[in-house]
Amino acid sequence: MRFGVDEAGKGPVLGSMFAAAVLADPDDLPEDVGDSKGIAPDRRQLMADEIRAVAERVAVAEIPVWEIDDEKTDMNTLTVEAHARALSRICVDGRTVRKNGSDELSGFVDAGDTNAVRFGQRLRDRIDADLDLRAEHEADENHRIVGAASVIAKVARDAHVDALSAKYGPVGSGYPSDPTTREFLQAYVETYDELPDCARESWQTSKDALAAAAQASLDAFE
């Protein structure tokens, strides 16, 4: 029995970041579990259901846009916080308690920092539990339990983006490199002269959309 933690949505200009923690026997997980980015969306959704069916505990934590835009923090700190919130939710009285009453104290997290050791220590400092956790780069590829967390987090992020599309119309993936996302931001700012609530205003893509709209307004008066 192990726990795994990973996040999805660290880099988008639109919407929240999500982290997931999964406590399960890695041998019970789907054979094709792994880094969610390499799994087709339809399969990810089915796999998430399969993971939840065999896991002892699954928890998801959300870091909303207003937290991401807080000038007092940064994305590395928020990634640690997201992992901590998710991991804390599978703990009971400071322990990851299994159904049979024994303790499960070890697991892996995908390091959201260039320094994996530092990321792991920062995470331990935020968890009020005696856990043996190891932070590694590419943990979602190297450890099935972290791959399971990656899938759960990505499905939560996908559902979030779907909800944004239902509210605003097509927003794309939310990533700055996505033309649909950039077009959505540009059109919204041109129409309303402000960013949508779902946009991370501290991201350069958002600043560029505002600057382009302002320049367009100036050009219109020339």
Coordinates of C-alpha atoms in Angstrom, one line a residue:
M1 CA 0.0 0.0 0.0
R2 CA 1.4 3.4 -1.0
F3 CA 0.3 6.9 -1.5
G4 CA 1.1 9.1 -4.6
V5 CA 0.5 12.8 -5.2
D6 CA 0.7 14.8 -8.4
E7 CA -0.9 18.0 -9.8
A8 CA -2.4 19.2 -13.1
G9 CA -2.9 22.7 -14.4
K10 CA 0.3 24.4 -13.1
G11 CA 1.0 26.3 -16.4
P12 CA -2.3 27.3 -17.9
V13 CA -3.4 30.9 -18.1
L14 CA -7.0 30.0 -17.5
G15 CA -8.5 28.3 -14.5
S16 CA -7.4 26.5 -11.3
M17 CA -4.6 24.1 -10.5
F18 CA -5.6 20.7 -9.0
A19 CA -3.6 18.2 -7.0
A20 CA -4.7 14.6 -6.2
A21 CA -3.5 12.1 -3.6
V22 CA -4.2 8.4 -4.0
L23 CA -3.7 5.7 -1.4
A24 CA -3.8 2.2 -3.0
D25 CA -1.9 -1.0 -3.6
P26 CA 0.0 -0.2 -6.9
D27 CA -0.6 -3.8 -8.0
D28 CA -4.4 -3.2 -8.0
L29 CA -4.1 -0.2 -10.4
P30 CA -4.9 -0.4 -14.1
E31 CA -2.0 -1.8 -16.1
D32 CA -1.8 1.2 -18.4
V33 CA -1.7 3.8 -15.6
G34 CA 1.0 6.4 -15.9
D35 CA 1.6 10.1 -16.8
S36 CA -1.8 11.4 -17.6
K37 CA -0.4 13.5 -20.5
G38 CA 0.2 10.3 -22.4
I39 CA -3.3 8.9 -21.9
A40 CA -6.2 9.8 -24.2
P41 CA -8.9 11.8 -22.6
D42 CA -11.6 9.2 -22.9
R43 CA -9.3 6.5 -21.4
R44 CA -8.3 8.9 -18.6
Q45 CA -11.9 9.3 -17.5
L46 CA -12.5 5.6 -17.5
M47 CA -9.2 5.0 -15.7
A48 CA -10.1 7.6 -13.0
D49 CA -13.2 5.5 -12.3
E50 CA -11.1 2.3 -12.1
I51 CA -8.6 4.0 -9.8
R52 CA -11.3 5.2 -7.4
A53 CA -12.9 1.7 -7.4
V54 CA -9.7 0.0 -6.0
A55 CA -8.2 2.8 -4.0
E56 CA -8.5 3.0 -0.2
R57 CA -8.6 6.8 -0.4
V58 CA -8.6 9.5 -3.1
A59 CA -8.5 13.2 -2.4
V60 CA -8.4 16.3 -4.7
A61 CA -7.4 19.8 -3.8
E62 CA -8.0 23.0 -5.9
I63 CA -5.9 26.1 -6.0
P64 CA -8.2 28.7 -7.6
V65 CA -7.2 31.7 -9.7
W66 CA -7.3 34.2 -6.9
E67 CA -4.7 32.3 -5.0
I68 CA -2.5 31.9 -8.0
D69 CA -2.6 35.7 -8.6
D70 CA -1.7 36.6 -5.0
E71 CA 1.5 38.6 -5.3
K72 CA 2.6 37.2 -1.9
T73 CA 3.2 33.7 -3.3
D74 CA 4.6 31.9 -6.3
M75 CA 3.8 28.8 -8.3
N76 CA 6.4 26.6 -6.6
T77 CA 4.9 27.4 -3.2
L78 CA 1.4 26.9 -4.4
T79 CA 2.3 23.5 -5.9
V80 CA 3.7 22.5 -2.5
E81 CA 0.5 23.8 -1.0
A82 CA -1.7 21.9 -3.5
H83 CA 0.1 18.6 -2.7
A84 CA -0.1 19.2 1.0
R85 CA -3.9 19.8 0.9
A86 CA -4.5 16.7 -1.1
L87 CA -2.2 14.5 0.9
S88 CA -3.6 15.8 4.2
R89 CA -7.1 14.7 3.1
I90 CA -6.1 11.1 3.0
C91 CA -4.6 11.3 6.5
V92 CA -6.6 10.5 9.7
D93 CA -5.3 11.8 13.0
G94 CA -1.9 12.4 11.5
R95 CA -1.7 8.9 9.8
T96 CA -2.7 7.4 6.5
V97 CA -4.9 4.7 8.1
R98 CA -5.9 1.7 6.1
K99 CA -9.2 0.0 6.4
N100 CA -7.7 -2.9 8.4
G101 CA -6.4 -0.5 11.0
S102 CA -2.7 -0.6 10.2
D103 CA -0.7 2.4 9.2
E104 CA 0.6 3.2 5.7
L105 CA 3.3 5.8 6.0
S106 CA 5.2 5.8 2.7
G107 CA 4.7 7.1 -0.8
F108 CA 6.0 9.2 -3.6
V109 CA 5.1 12.7 -5.0
D110 CA 6.0 14.3 -8.3
A111 CA 8.5 17.0 -7.5
G112 CA 7.1 20.4 -8.7
D113 CA 10.5 22.1 -8.3
T114 CA 13.8 21.8 -10.0
N115 CA 15.2 20.6 -6.7
A116 CA 13.3 17.5 -5.8
V117 CA 14.8 17.2 -2.3
R118 CA 13.8 20.8 -1.5
F119 CA 10.2 20.1 -2.7
G120 CA 9.9 17.1 -0.6
Q121 CA 11.1 18.9 2.5
R122 CA 8.8 21.8 2.0
L123 CA 5.9 19.4 1.6
R124 CA 6.8 17.5 4.8
D125 CA 6.9 20.8 6.7
R126 CA 3.2 21.4 5.7
I127 CA 1.9 18.0 6.6
D128 CA 0.9 17.3 10.2
A129 CA 1.6 13.6 9.9
D130 CA 4.6 11.3 10.2
L131 CA 4.9 10.3 6.6
D132 CA 7.8 8.7 4.7
L133 CA 7.5 10.6 1.4
R134 CA 9.9 10.8 -1.4
A135 CA 9.7 13.6 -4.0
E136 CA 11.1 12.7 -7.5
H137 CA 11.1 14.2 -10.9
E138 CA 9.0 12.2 -13.4
A139 CA 7.5 10.2 -10.5
D140 CA 4.2 9.9 -12.5
E141 CA 6.2 7.8 -15.1
N142 CA 8.3 5.8 -12.7
H143 CA 5.7 5.0 -10.0
R144 CA 2.3 3.6 -10.8
I145 CA 0.8 5.2 -7.7
V146 CA 1.9 8.7 -8.7
G147 CA 0.6 8.0 -12.2
A148 CA -2.8 7.2 -10.6
A149 CA -2.7 10.6 -8.9
S150 CA -1.7 12.3 -12.1
V151 CA -4.8 10.8 -13.8
I152 CA -7.1 11.9 -11.0
A153 CA -5.7 15.4 -11.0
K154 CA -5.9 15.7 -14.8
V155 CA -9.5 14.5 -14.9
A156 CA -10.4 17.1 -12.3
R157 CA -8.7 19.8 -14.3
D158 CA -10.4 18.6 -17.5
A159 CA -13.8 18.8 -15.8
H160 CA -12.9 22.3 -14.7
V161 CA -12.1 23.4 -18.2
D162 CA -15.3 21.9 -19.5
A163 CA -17.2 24.0 -17.0
L164 CA -15.4 27.1 -18.2
S165 CA -16.3 26.3 -21.8
A166 CA -19.9 25.8 -20.8
K167 CA -19.9 29.3 -19.2
Y168 CA -17.8 31.2 -21.7
G169 CA -17.9 29.2 -24.9
P170 CA -14.8 27.5 -26.4
V171 CA -11.8 28.4 -24.3
G172 CA -9.4 25.7 -25.6
S173 CA -7.1 23.9 -23.1
G174 CA -6.4 27.0 -21.2
Y175 CA -2.7 26.9 -22.0
P176 CA -0.9 30.0 -23.4
S177 CA 0.3 28.0 -26.4
D178 CA -3.3 27.1 -27.4
P179 CA -4.6 29.4 -30.2
T180 CA -8.2 28.9 -29.1
T181 CA -7.3 30.0 -25.6
R182 CA -5.5 33.1 -26.9
E183 CA -8.3 34.0 -29.2
F184 CA -10.8 33.6 -26.4
L185 CA -8.8 35.9 -24.1
Q186 CA -8.4 38.5 -26.9
A187 CA -12.1 38.5 -27.9
Y188 CA -13.2 38.7 -24.3
V189 CA -11.0 41.7 -23.5
E190 CA -12.0 43.4 -26.7
T191 CA -15.7 43.0 -25.8
Y192 CA -15.6 43.7 -22.1
D193 CA -12.4 45.7 -21.6
E194 CA -11.3 43.4 -18.8
L195 CA -10.2 39.8 -18.2
P196 CA -12.6 37.0 -17.5
D197 CA -12.7 35.8 -13.9
C198 CA -11.1 32.6 -14.9
A199 CA -8.0 34.2 -16.3
R200 CA -4.7 34.4 -14.3
E201 CA -4.1 38.1 -14.5
S202 CA -0.5 37.7 -13.4
W203 CA 0.3 35.5 -16.4
Q204 CA 2.0 37.3 -19.3
T205 CA -0.6 36.0 -21.8
S206 CA -3.3 37.9 -19.8
K207 CA -1.1 41.1 -19.7
D208 CA -0.5 40.8 -23.5
A209 CA -4.3 40.5 -24.1
L210 CA -5.0 43.6 -22.1
A211 CA -2.1 45.5 -23.8
A212 CA -3.3 44.5 -27.3
A213 CA -6.8 45.7 -26.5
A214 CA -5.5 49.0 -25.2
Q215 CA -3.4 49.5 -28.3
A216 CA -6.3 48.7 -30.5
S217 CA -8.4 51.4 -28.7
L218 CA -5.6 53.9 -29.2
D219 CA -5.3 53.1 -32.9
A220 CA -9.0 53.5 -33.4
F221 CA -8.7 57.2 -32.4
E222 CA -5.8 58.0 -34.7

